[in-house]
Amino acid sequence: MSLMETSSSAIWKRRVSVVQVIYSELIADQDFSKLDLSDQRDNWTDFENKIFDNYLDNKQRYISVIESYLNADWSLERLNTLCASILLEAISEFHVLKTPIKVLITESVKTAKNYCDENEYRIVNRVLEDFLKNEAVNT
């Protein structure tokens, strides 16, 4: 395994750790900004902290963004919660770290293929492609 593959894998695992905490927050339906996450966050780098803090600050806005790219009769609640968490992590990362579009789509689809139901990666792919293409045009 090359150094680049190892580095890429480590960053992917960091993304997954943020997805897991977002997932927990969505499942618990709690306001994590009022909870003590210091134990979880002690192991995080600036990478994870920036993404998660941005998510907390913009959760409702990002949910609205995702819903605007779903079919008209769908809402975030209709998505698998893990897929929603992947999308929320990717959108938060895009806004705070300006991660390249192709990287976000590739990494998010990889996460969905590993953790979501068989074809749900397609929803992640489509929503992110549409969102990120629109963002690229508007920036």
GROMACS .gro file of C-alpha atoms in nm:
model
  139
    1MET     CA    1   0.000   0.000   0.000
    2SER     CA    2   0.144   0.335  -0.100
    3LEU     CA    3   0.171   0.639   0.126
    4MET     CA    4  -0.096   0.813  -0.081
    5GLU     CA    5  -0.337   0.520  -0.036
    6THR     CA    6  -0.269   0.518   0.339
    7SER     CA    7  -0.327   0.892   0.364
    8SER     CA    8  -0.645   0.871   0.157
    9SER     CA    9  -0.773   0.586   0.373
   10ALA     CA   10  -0.699   0.780   0.693
   11ILE     CA   11  -0.890   1.083   0.567
   12TRP     CA   12  -1.181   0.862   0.462
   13LYS     CA   13  -1.190   0.713   0.813
   14ARG     CA   14  -1.199   1.066   0.956
   15ARG     CA   15  -1.498   1.145   0.735
   16VAL     CA   16  -1.670   0.826   0.849
   17SER     CA   17  -1.619   0.924   1.215
   18VAL     CA   18  -1.799   1.255   1.148
   19VAL     CA   19  -2.077   1.069   0.963
   20GLN     CA   20  -2.118   0.841   1.266
   21VAL     CA   21  -2.162   1.133   1.507
   22ILE     CA   22  -2.404   1.309   1.271
   23TYR     CA   23  -2.596   0.980   1.242
   24SER     CA   24  -2.613   0.951   1.621
   25GLU     CA   25  -2.736   1.307   1.648
   26LEU     CA   26  -3.007   1.249   1.387
   27ILE     CA   27  -3.118   0.922   1.548
   28ALA     CA   28  -3.124   1.070   1.898
   29ASP     CA   29  -3.290   1.387   1.768
   30GLN     CA   30  -3.087   1.584   2.019
   31ASP     CA   31  -2.913   1.915   2.001
   32PHE     CA   32  -2.552   1.801   2.029
   33SER     CA   33  -2.431   2.158   2.068
   34LYS     CA   34  -2.557   2.136   2.428
   35LEU     CA   35  -2.393   1.799   2.500
   36ASP     CA   36  -2.038   1.728   2.609
   37LEU     CA   37  -1.859   1.562   2.320
   38SER     CA   38  -1.511   1.620   2.457
   39ASP     CA   39  -1.430   1.248   2.485
   40GLN     CA   40  -1.527   1.186   2.122
   41ARG     CA   41  -1.361   1.502   2.001
   42ASP     CA   42  -1.036   1.446   2.193
   43ASN     CA   43  -0.940   1.201   1.919
   44TRP     CA   44  -1.044   1.431   1.637
   45THR     CA   45  -0.817   1.655   1.434
   46ASP     CA   46  -0.908   2.003   1.312
   47PHE     CA   47  -1.044   1.828   1.001
   48GLU     CA   48  -1.325   1.652   1.190
   49ASN     CA   49  -1.389   1.938   1.432
   50LYS     CA   50  -1.432   2.196   1.156
   51ILE     CA   51  -1.672   1.976   0.961
   52PHE     CA   52  -1.882   1.887   1.265
   53ASP     CA   53  -1.892   2.240   1.407
   54ASN     CA   54  -2.002   2.368   1.067
   55TYR     CA   55  -2.271   2.099   1.052
   56LEU     CA   56  -2.403   2.201   1.396
   57ASP     CA   57  -2.412   2.568   1.297
   58ASN     CA   58  -2.589   2.501   0.966
   59LYS     CA   59  -2.789   2.181   1.018
   60GLN     CA   60  -3.132   2.315   0.920
   61ARG     CA   61  -2.996   2.499   0.620
   62TYR     CA   62  -2.814   2.187   0.497
   63ILE     CA   63  -3.126   1.974   0.546
   64SER     CA   64  -3.319   2.222   0.330
   65VAL     CA   65  -3.044   2.211   0.068
   66ILE     CA   66  -3.057   1.831   0.053
   67GLU     CA   67  -3.436   1.831   0.032
   68SER     CA   68  -3.421   2.073  -0.261
   69TYR     CA   69  -3.228   1.809  -0.458
   70LEU     CA   70  -3.461   1.520  -0.374
   71ASN     CA   71  -3.772   1.425  -0.569
   72ALA     CA   72  -4.060   1.662  -0.497
   73ASP     CA   73  -4.244   1.411  -0.276
   74TRP     CA   74  -3.937   1.327  -0.066
   75SER     CA   75  -3.797   1.478   0.253
   76LEU     CA   76  -3.484   1.402   0.452
   77GLU     CA   77  -3.687   1.176   0.681
   78ARG     CA   78  -3.762   0.945   0.390
   79LEU     CA   79  -3.392   0.884   0.330
   80ASN     CA   80  -3.200   0.619   0.517
   81THR     CA   81  -3.060   0.812   0.815
   82LEU     CA   82  -2.708   0.696   0.734
   83CYS     CA   83  -2.739   0.826   0.377
   84ALA     CA   84  -2.866   1.156   0.513
   85SER     CA   85  -2.566   1.168   0.747
   86ILE     CA   86  -2.327   1.109   0.458
   87LEU     CA   87  -2.486   1.393   0.262
   88LEU     CA   88  -2.478   1.628   0.560
   89GLU     CA   89  -2.110   1.553   0.622
   90ALA     CA   90  -2.020   1.611   0.256
   91ILE     CA   91  -2.208   1.940   0.231
   92SER     CA   92  -2.059   2.061   0.557
   93GLU     CA   93  -1.710   1.962   0.443
   94PHE     CA   94  -1.759   2.136   0.111
   95HIS     CA   95  -1.855   2.461   0.279
   96VAL     CA   96  -1.590   2.466   0.549
   97LEU     CA   97  -1.289   2.302   0.380
   98LYS     CA   98  -1.362   2.362   0.010
   99THR     CA   99  -1.280   1.998  -0.065
  100PRO     CA  100  -1.279   1.934  -0.442
  101ILE     CA  101  -1.611   1.818  -0.584
  102LYS     CA  102  -1.479   1.492  -0.731
  103VAL     CA  103  -1.317   1.398  -0.400
  104LEU     CA  104  -1.638   1.458  -0.204
  105ILE     CA  105  -1.850   1.256  -0.445
  106THR     CA  106  -1.601   0.968  -0.460
  107GLU     CA  107  -1.555   0.952  -0.083
  108SER     CA  108  -1.927   0.986  -0.009
  109VAL     CA  109  -2.023   0.716  -0.258
  110LYS     CA  110  -1.753   0.491  -0.109
  111THR     CA  111  -1.901   0.544   0.237
  112ALA     CA  112  -2.254   0.476   0.110
  113LYS     CA  113  -2.144   0.157  -0.067
  114ASN     CA  114  -1.979   0.039   0.255
  115TYR     CA  115  -2.254   0.130   0.501
  116CYS     CA  116  -2.589   0.183   0.325
  117ASP     CA  117  -2.829  -0.050   0.152
  118GLU     CA  118  -2.734  -0.187  -0.189
  119ASN     CA  119  -2.846   0.093  -0.422
  120GLU     CA  120  -2.860   0.390  -0.186
  121TYR     CA  121  -2.519   0.508  -0.300
  122ARG     CA  122  -2.697   0.622  -0.616
  123ILE     CA  123  -2.906   0.871  -0.419
  124VAL     CA  124  -2.593   1.001  -0.247
  125ASN     CA  125  -2.420   1.030  -0.584
  126ARG     CA  126  -2.708   1.210  -0.756
  127VAL     CA  127  -2.779   1.456  -0.476
  128LEU     CA  128  -2.412   1.547  -0.437
  129GLU     CA  129  -2.353   1.575  -0.811
  130ASP     CA  130  -2.650   1.809  -0.849
  131PHE     CA  131  -2.563   2.012  -0.540
  132LEU     CA  132  -2.194   2.042  -0.614
  133LYS     CA  133  -2.244   2.127  -0.981
  134ASN     CA  134  -2.485   2.400  -0.878
  135GLU     CA  135  -2.239   2.530  -0.618
  136ALA     CA  136  -1.955   2.529  -0.872
  137VAL     CA  137  -2.163   2.741  -1.109
  138ASN     CA  138  -2.254   2.985  -0.831
  139THR     CA  139  -1.900   3.038  -0.700
   0.00000   0.00000   0.00000
